[in-house]
Amino acid sequence: MGFLVTDSWVPNVPGHHSYVSDREQVLDFSYPMFSAGLEVMTTRRGSSPNWTSELTSFVTAGVGRYLLALLVGLIVAGHLIWLATRRHTQHGYLAGVGHGIYKAAGLGLVGDYGVADPKRPLGRVAAVIWTIAGVSFVSLFTAALASQLTVQNIESKITGVQDPSGAKVATVTGTSAAEYLTTHAITFTGVSTINDAYRQLHSGAVDAIVFDAPVLQHHLKLTRSTNDTVVGGIFDREDYGIALPTGSPLRKKINETLLDITEDGTYDQLYSEYFGDNPA
């Protein structure tokens, strides 16, 4: 009787060995069933958003600069309007500047002149210039917001194995995934089983899972989740095969069967059923 084996785990074989070197001394292997490796799984968290974190991610440095420019522009315009109209009003400094900011906002942002249009030619020219500046600002600000929202909607926090350095990652301890993360100095949370890793991901305790690609792909195929996804492609490639006792008479039969199902299309059919489309 054989069992499926990868670099992730082999009983009674110490350390991390290649598919055909040290393990071949104690086990016989079938032809590779498929070439795979490790992959990164992440999830979208749009079902129950935290409004404070959403607001924090929304107010970026670029948006902040637009808001600061708007505030400074309105304050300056408010002072200019107050200076131009203070002889004809009874407003004090604060009330006059506040009224000027209100009128500047109405004129620049929505094109509202208020109760009276400017009478003097200079005032009308200034109003036109301010209106054009306001319309331009609104257009630029709207474009910046749209761009920010688009980026937030189409980009995941994790896009591949190069990203977990700034995120919380989980994997099963004692596996090739754990060894890969350790070798590349990526901090991770070790769990006992892959199901524990799924629970950590869905609870928000971690941002991503790094594990054997076929296992993650089969999970997606089985659960048909619309939130979970694998990203970044397969890395640290390794072959999967059936391990048998040394000298097992089943090896030749298994190899012949693997060749037969590959040639007649059965292999691709089984792969698609359990893992999705065959990338090979």
Coordinates of C-alpha atoms in Angstrom, one line a residue:
M1 CA 0.0 0.0 0.0
G2 CA 1.4 3.4 -0.9
F3 CA 0.7 7.0 0.3
L4 CA 0.9 10.4 -1.2
V5 CA 4.1 12.2 -0.2
T6 CA 5.8 15.5 -0.8
D7 CA 8.7 17.4 0.8
S8 CA 6.2 18.4 3.5
W9 CA 6.2 15.1 5.4
V10 CA 7.6 11.6 5.2
P11 CA 7.4 9.3 8.2
N12 CA 10.7 7.9 9.6
V13 CA 12.8 10.1 7.2
P14 CA 14.7 12.8 9.1
G15 CA 15.0 16.4 7.8
H16 CA 14.0 18.0 4.6
H17 CA 15.0 15.9 1.5
S18 CA 14.5 16.1 -2.2
Y19 CA 12.0 13.9 -3.9
V20 CA 14.6 11.6 -5.4
S21 CA 17.7 11.7 -3.3
D22 CA 17.8 10.5 0.4
R23 CA 14.2 9.4 0.4
E24 CA 14.9 7.0 -2.5
Q25 CA 17.2 5.1 -0.1
V26 CA 14.3 4.1 2.1
L27 CA 11.3 4.3 -0.2
D28 CA 10.4 3.7 -3.8
F29 CA 8.5 6.4 -5.6
S30 CA 6.0 6.3 -8.5
Y31 CA 6.3 8.7 -11.3
P32 CA 5.3 12.3 -10.2
M33 CA 1.6 12.6 -10.0
F34 CA 1.9 16.3 -10.6
S35 CA 4.3 19.2 -10.1
A36 CA 3.1 21.7 -7.6
G37 CA 4.7 23.7 -4.8
L38 CA 3.6 26.3 -2.3
E39 CA 1.0 29.0 -2.7
V40 CA -0.5 31.9 -0.8
M41 CA -4.2 32.1 0.2
T42 CA -5.8 35.3 1.4
T43 CA -9.4 36.4 1.8
R44 CA -11.5 39.5 1.2
R45 CA -13.0 41.1 4.3
G46 CA -15.9 43.1 2.8
S47 CA -18.7 41.3 4.7
S48 CA -18.3 43.1 8.0
P49 CA -16.2 46.2 7.6
N50 CA -14.7 48.1 10.5
W51 CA -15.6 51.7 9.8
T52 CA -12.6 53.1 11.6
S53 CA -10.1 51.0 9.7
E54 CA -11.9 51.7 6.4
L55 CA -11.7 55.4 7.2
T56 CA -8.1 55.2 8.1
S57 CA -7.2 53.4 4.8
F58 CA -9.4 55.8 2.9
V59 CA -7.7 59.1 4.2
T60 CA -4.4 58.7 2.5
A61 CA -1.6 61.2 2.2
G62 CA -2.8 62.2 -1.2
V63 CA -6.3 62.8 -0.1
G64 CA -5.0 64.7 3.0
R65 CA -3.0 67.1 0.7
Y66 CA -6.2 67.9 -1.3
L67 CA -8.1 68.6 1.9
L68 CA -5.4 70.8 3.3
A69 CA -5.1 72.7 0.0
L70 CA -8.9 73.2 0.1
L71 CA -8.8 74.5 3.7
V72 CA -6.0 76.9 3.0
G73 CA -7.6 78.2 -0.2
L74 CA -11.0 78.8 1.6
I75 CA -9.3 80.6 4.5
V76 CA -7.4 82.9 2.1
A77 CA -10.5 83.5 -0.1
G78 CA -12.5 84.2 3.1
H79 CA -10.1 86.9 4.1
L80 CA -10.1 88.5 0.7
I81 CA -13.9 88.6 0.6
W82 CA -13.9 90.1 4.1
L83 CA -11.4 92.7 3.2
A84 CA -13.4 93.6 0.0
T85 CA -16.7 93.8 1.8
R86 CA -16.0 94.9 5.3
R87 CA -16.9 98.6 4.7
H88 CA -20.4 97.5 3.6
T89 CA -21.1 95.0 6.3
Q90 CA -21.4 95.1 10.1
H91 CA -19.6 91.8 10.6
G92 CA -16.5 91.6 12.9
Y93 CA -13.3 89.9 11.9
L94 CA -14.3 86.3 12.8
A95 CA -17.9 86.6 11.6
G96 CA -16.7 88.4 8.4
V97 CA -14.0 85.8 7.6
G98 CA -16.5 83.0 8.4
H99 CA -19.1 84.6 6.0
G100 CA -16.3 85.0 3.4
I101 CA -15.3 81.3 3.7
Y102 CA -19.0 80.4 3.3
K103 CA -19.4 82.5 0.2
A104 CA -16.0 81.2 -1.2
A105 CA -17.1 77.6 -0.7
G106 CA -20.4 78.2 -2.4
L107 CA -18.9 80.0 -5.3
G108 CA -15.8 77.8 -5.8
L109 CA -17.4 74.4 -5.2
V110 CA -20.9 74.7 -6.5
G111 CA -20.8 77.9 -8.5
D112 CA -23.3 79.7 -6.3
Y113 CA -22.9 83.5 -6.2
G114 CA -25.3 83.9 -3.3
V115 CA -27.9 86.7 -3.0
A116 CA -26.0 89.1 -5.3
D117 CA -23.6 88.9 -8.2
P118 CA -20.4 90.9 -8.1
K119 CA -21.1 94.4 -9.4
R120 CA -17.6 95.6 -10.3
P121 CA -15.6 94.2 -13.3
L122 CA -12.7 93.3 -11.1
G123 CA -15.0 91.4 -8.8
R124 CA -16.6 89.5 -11.7
V125 CA -13.2 88.6 -13.1
A126 CA -12.1 87.3 -9.6
A127 CA -15.4 85.4 -9.3
V128 CA -14.9 83.7 -12.7
I129 CA -11.3 82.8 -11.9
W130 CA -12.3 81.4 -8.5
T131 CA -15.1 79.4 -10.1
I132 CA -12.8 77.9 -12.6
A133 CA -10.3 77.1 -9.9
G134 CA -13.0 75.5 -7.8
V135 CA -14.3 73.3 -10.7
S136 CA -10.8 72.2 -11.5
F137 CA -10.2 71.3 -7.8
V138 CA -13.4 69.4 -7.5
S139 CA -12.5 67.4 -10.7
L140 CA -9.0 66.6 -9.4
F141 CA -10.3 65.7 -6.0
T142 CA -13.1 63.5 -7.4
A143 CA -10.5 61.7 -9.6
A144 CA -8.2 61.1 -6.6
L145 CA -11.1 59.6 -4.6
A146 CA -12.2 57.4 -7.5
S147 CA -8.7 56.2 -8.0
Q148 CA -8.3 55.5 -4.2
L149 CA -11.6 53.5 -4.1
T150 CA -10.7 51.6 -7.2
V151 CA -7.3 50.6 -5.8
Q152 CA -8.9 49.5 -2.5
N153 CA -11.5 47.4 -4.4
I154 CA -9.2 45.6 -6.8
E155 CA -6.0 45.2 -4.7
S156 CA -5.7 42.6 -2.0
K157 CA -3.4 43.2 0.9
I158 CA -1.5 40.2 -0.1
T159 CA -0.6 39.6 -3.8
G160 CA 2.1 36.9 -3.5
V161 CA 4.8 35.4 -1.4
Q162 CA 6.8 38.7 -1.6
D163 CA 4.2 40.5 0.5
P164 CA 3.8 38.6 3.8
S165 CA 6.8 40.4 5.4
G166 CA 4.3 43.1 6.5
A167 CA 1.4 40.8 7.2
K168 CA 0.4 38.0 9.6
V169 CA 0.9 34.6 8.0
A170 CA -0.1 31.1 9.2
T171 CA 1.1 27.7 8.1
V172 CA 1.3 24.2 9.5
T173 CA 4.3 23.5 11.6
G174 CA 6.8 20.9 10.5
T175 CA 6.0 21.3 6.8
S176 CA 8.0 22.6 3.8
A177 CA 5.9 25.7 3.9
A178 CA 7.1 26.4 7.5
E179 CA 10.7 25.7 6.5
Y180 CA 10.4 28.0 3.5
L181 CA 9.1 30.9 5.7
T182 CA 11.8 30.3 8.2
T183 CA 14.5 30.2 5.6
H184 CA 13.3 33.5 4.1
A185 CA 12.9 35.2 7.6
I186 CA 9.1 35.6 7.3
T187 CA 7.5 35.5 10.7
F188 CA 4.5 33.2 10.8
T189 CA 1.9 31.6 13.2
G190 CA 2.4 27.8 13.4
V191 CA -0.8 25.7 13.6
S192 CA -1.4 22.0 14.0
T193 CA -3.6 21.4 10.9
I194 CA -4.5 23.3 7.8
N195 CA -8.1 23.6 9.1
D196 CA -6.7 25.6 12.0
A197 CA -5.1 27.9 9.5
Y198 CA -8.3 28.4 7.6
R199 CA -10.0 29.3 10.9
Q200 CA -7.3 31.8 11.7
L201 CA -7.7 33.4 8.3
H202 CA -11.4 33.7 8.5
S203 CA -11.4 35.1 12.0
G204 CA -8.9 37.8 11.0
A205 CA -6.2 36.5 13.2
V206 CA -3.9 36.3 10.1
D207 CA -3.9 37.9 6.7
A208 CA -2.7 34.9 4.6
I209 CA -1.9 31.2 4.6
V210 CA 1.2 29.8 2.9
F211 CA 0.9 26.0 2.2
D212 CA 0.9 23.3 -0.4
A213 CA -0.8 24.6 -3.6
P214 CA -2.9 21.5 -4.2
V215 CA -4.3 21.5 -0.7
L216 CA -5.3 25.2 -1.0
Q217 CA -6.8 24.8 -4.5
H218 CA -8.8 21.7 -3.4
H219 CA -10.2 23.7 -0.5
L220 CA -11.3 26.5 -2.8
K221 CA -12.8 23.9 -5.2
L222 CA -14.6 22.1 -2.3
T223 CA -16.0 25.2 -0.5
R224 CA -16.6 27.3 -3.6
S225 CA -15.7 30.4 -1.5
T226 CA -16.1 33.7 -3.2
N227 CA -14.0 35.5 -0.6
D228 CA -11.0 33.2 -0.4
T229 CA -8.4 33.2 -3.2
V230 CA -4.9 32.1 -4.0
V231 CA -2.5 34.8 -5.2
G232 CA 0.9 35.2 -6.6
G233 CA 1.3 31.9 -8.4
I234 CA 3.1 28.7 -7.3
F235 CA 6.6 29.0 -5.9
D236 CA 9.2 26.6 -4.3
R237 CA 8.0 23.9 -6.7
E238 CA 8.1 20.3 -5.7
D239 CA 6.9 17.0 -7.2
Y240 CA 4.1 14.8 -5.7
G241 CA 4.2 11.1 -6.0
I242 CA 3.1 7.8 -4.4
A243 CA 5.6 6.3 -1.9
L244 CA 5.9 2.6 -1.6
P245 CA 8.1 0.1 0.3
T246 CA 11.4 -0.5 -1.4
G247 CA 11.0 -3.2 -4.1
S248 CA 7.2 -3.1 -4.1
P249 CA 5.7 -4.9 -7.1
L250 CA 3.0 -2.3 -7.2
R251 CA 5.4 0.4 -8.5
K252 CA 5.4 -0.7 -12.1
K253 CA 1.6 -1.1 -12.2
I254 CA 1.1 2.3 -10.6
N255 CA 3.5 3.9 -13.1
E256 CA 1.8 2.3 -16.0
T257 CA -1.6 3.5 -14.8
L258 CA -0.3 7.0 -14.3
L259 CA 1.0 7.0 -17.9
D260 CA -2.3 5.6 -19.2
I261 CA -4.6 8.2 -17.5
T262 CA -2.3 11.0 -18.6
E263 CA -2.5 9.9 -22.3
D264 CA -6.2 9.3 -22.4
G265 CA -7.2 12.6 -20.7
T266 CA -8.4 11.0 -17.4
Y267 CA -5.7 12.8 -15.5
D268 CA -6.8 16.2 -16.7
Q269 CA -10.4 15.4 -15.9
L270 CA -9.6 14.3 -12.3
Y271 CA -7.3 17.3 -11.8
S272 CA -10.1 19.7 -12.9
E273 CA -12.6 17.9 -10.6
Y274 CA -10.5 18.3 -7.5
F275 CA -8.3 21.3 -8.1
G276 CA -9.7 23.3 -10.9
D277 CA -8.1 23.9 -14.3
N278 CA -4.8 22.2 -14.9
P279 CA -2.1 25.0 -15.3
A280 CA 0.3 22.6 -17.0

